[in-house]
């Protein structure tokens, strides 16, 4: 396991609990020590980690997408032997994965992309794994997936060749954006009438959890959030996005598949991070120009 | 129980199974007979039904919103006595419910609006009930709600005064539209790459059911649909909408709350029922006018 | 002319310049005095105004939609005689106009709805008038429309019976929202790359004014705004909306006509007036719950 | 002038009418002959064309974006001398232009990107030119731009360095998509009420042309289209898109600038080309699964 952050650390733990032997590496000594204390063997470096594994090796990368993953992939390409396998559990763009898969295949190294969902809850509940790669290698590594996913034959599958895993995970996250925004809009409507109807948002959320068409794990998370802070008063409306939502929109543009809901969800996040966007200033200026309508000035 | 359609019939059954005495009425003799065979007492008319109940009565309406509900409500207004209660389990517009509640209150009759979710699965899994109305009457009727909802203290609650139940149910359905469209877009993206990656949509759906952030009851329904017809080949892309989605959009306009996802979901349904919409013909005409771009003609 | 605000005052002036006799009334003595100094005859009251006109009378209302228009319409209904005409140049909801038209018709009074576009520029450039009402009365009043619109046979027409004028104006304003937002988004994209490319937004706007597909009167207004303040630095992104955009969305819901662009434009205005909307706080809370992602707190 | 299609041919003509000497080339002998008959000197090949020009040369490319432009650019790179200039008037992606500009700059060749709007009307009305490139070379070539644009100091400008022209043109086209969709939605709403109000869409369009806030050149085109076919009856709702709308959406994703209107306009075009999209079939399947709602089957 290379990368022992929030996700990788938990996954290593879950593997250990499942009876697997784990050699772990992270640039952070603290993260490594925490894992070693759980039972993992600690490696000094990626090269050391590779040396400690018996072929055919399986190296799981759980790193930030982009440069860090690219660098590790290149390093491993030089260290591993034919028939060894890299499993990229991070959120790489599937086109990058296709490219890396080809490069590694030239050296006989297998790349499996294991799109991983579950967040911080995966440790206890198991992860959902969408795996792309060679079917034989997938079967060889299946005990690993079984240990990470909720149970035998559930929560993981080989969705296709290398690249298909990250593609499927990208779509998964696009759907996630849409679902989240749907709930967010609903709760905002409830909140807008909260005073009129004396609505208890938490109680409503709980009622929806059982028997309703909108029950879901994300709704469970909403209920948890409302339990902690019924009005979400302390929270700012500032919402980050990671790459997958953007890639999903780019993909829908490339495939000419309209995705108005997923895209609107992404744009609402963009908007949440803007103050005084130029478009709104232009609209105010236009209304003033043609209709003499009043404008507000930015307070200094 | 007045109205023994898909929803009302199942609810009467669930009440009977819960040990309640049910007097039932429906204009359809067949629907009534089916219910009587399950143990309900059959009434010849609404008046007969009212006569068979001991005060304070509880009359549950499970009727189509609009004229049918309005007519029954008026009839019941003339038949019931002070402290009797009508429970409207249908999908009425909450503004109608507010109006009806006031009219009935003048005669001392209570109106509770019990927004009901669960569809045809409510019979076995229990319904989610969002109830508006007087708190004392709510408590009096609580055994009914307990029998209909998944279990003690789960799946039902009093969300506020009369009107609040249907308001909450309206928002619930708006959220449902958004959730459904999010999954629909995701599966369409997967389908668009199905050939490239040899994707198995059913297997992906199953993988998402366990451990993933997007797991939900609606996803379970998607998996069921794909199990029956993996490519949904026999189905037309023709999607009805009922009133609640439209009311949610109208409400968001009235409250000045932006709901881009819920609204996009509704509009995609509108669009699914259009052939050759005028807007598209105008776009084609414009491109031809300014750029000389080719147009397609409608085949005769 | 009843109502001498920004619109009504200019219209009275334009009528006077066109050689018409104008009797004017406004509750504001200052507005009335200004109009009288331009050549209008001032009336003390609506009743006085009606008394000063020879039958068949033509009373043009240029009042805020809603209660003020309703009250004036009722008052005029009691003062006018059969075959007199009221022209409502304001932005009433067309359904209100249909209702008022019926009520007035019972007394033999004609209601024409003259949807009026042009803003503060109408005085010099003429207005665009979309008129609904009886064709014979329309012809009788045509000299008035000719004086207000850009020129003979241009800028005004009878679009249909009473109600059709306000319906058409409502759609006009919906389109206007969409157009404005399209430009606003374009300029925001340009501004986002302004530093990279050293873009001069004003120069680009001017270039688009001539020969381009996007040239329009609204673009001319954008250029004027950028001439006054190249970065719109002093303006807040706070955008009001009046009723017509909302009615257009409600109408599209009623007609099941998808209007994603007009609706998005309206919602962006709603969003411009929100700080820390609940939906965004819920999204941040959800991300924190399932992924442990950091949140921002509202600064006290 | 390399490329004598609908755009390039007209531009060559306009240059000739402006007193410029034009050497023209096109792979189509017919297109070339047509241009020669207008007064252009015909070249046998790109090399021949280069040979007929005196340094510092100006070669205007008016070719389809992508491979054709790439190939010509490479060929010209080998033929031209330092201080010569290529003007790319096509709709290249600005990132491609940045790359090509760098490559050509290594040989001392200037690349100017002249985003060109105006369609088939540019011949008579002049084009709008958004030019990126070296300011000195821009000034040297200004007589060309003056001949192509509506008039001195109008309709063209240098918007920034190489790449800025195509970036600005991309945004221009994104705005165009939004504007077109806004009108299309408005006319569809009018058409949906056409029978109720006996609306004459052409007459309404003409009324909007004068004095209204929505008057524009695109509206003029809509009026022309309605003049030719008042109900657009013969036209299919099938709308192509070229690359710029897609690039604008990708750019807004990259810049995190929400562009709901431009994106919705693009997605409506995608949707216009779909029959029975998978998303709609999934929605119908879901409604059937959870609510027992009827579905429509595709007719064989």
Coordinates of C-alpha atoms in Angstrom, one line a residue, chain C residues 4-5 8-10 12-13 16 24 26 28-42:
Chain C
X4 CA -46.1 59.3 -14.7
X5 CA -43.2 57.3 -13.5
X8 CA -45.4 56.8 -18.1
X9 CA -43.8 60.2 -18.0
X10 CA -41.7 59.5 -21.0
X12 CA -46.7 61.1 -22.2
X13 CA -43.9 63.2 -23.5
X16 CA -47.1 65.2 -26.8
X24 CA -52.2 63.3 -17.2
X26 CA -50.1 61.0 -11.0
X28 CA -47.0 62.6 -7.1
X29 CA -47.6 66.3 -7.5
X30 CA -44.0 66.7 -8.7
X31 CA -44.4 64.1 -11.4
X32 CA -47.6 65.7 -12.5
X33 CA -46.0 69.2 -12.6
X34 CA -43.1 68.0 -14.7
X35 CA -45.6 66.6 -17.2
X36 CA -47.7 69.7 -17.3
X37 CA -44.6 71.8 -18.0
X38 CA -44.1 69.6 -21.1
X39 CA -47.6 70.4 -22.3
X40 CA -49.9 67.9 -20.7
X41 CA -53.1 68.9 -19.1
X42 CA -53.0 68.0 -15.4

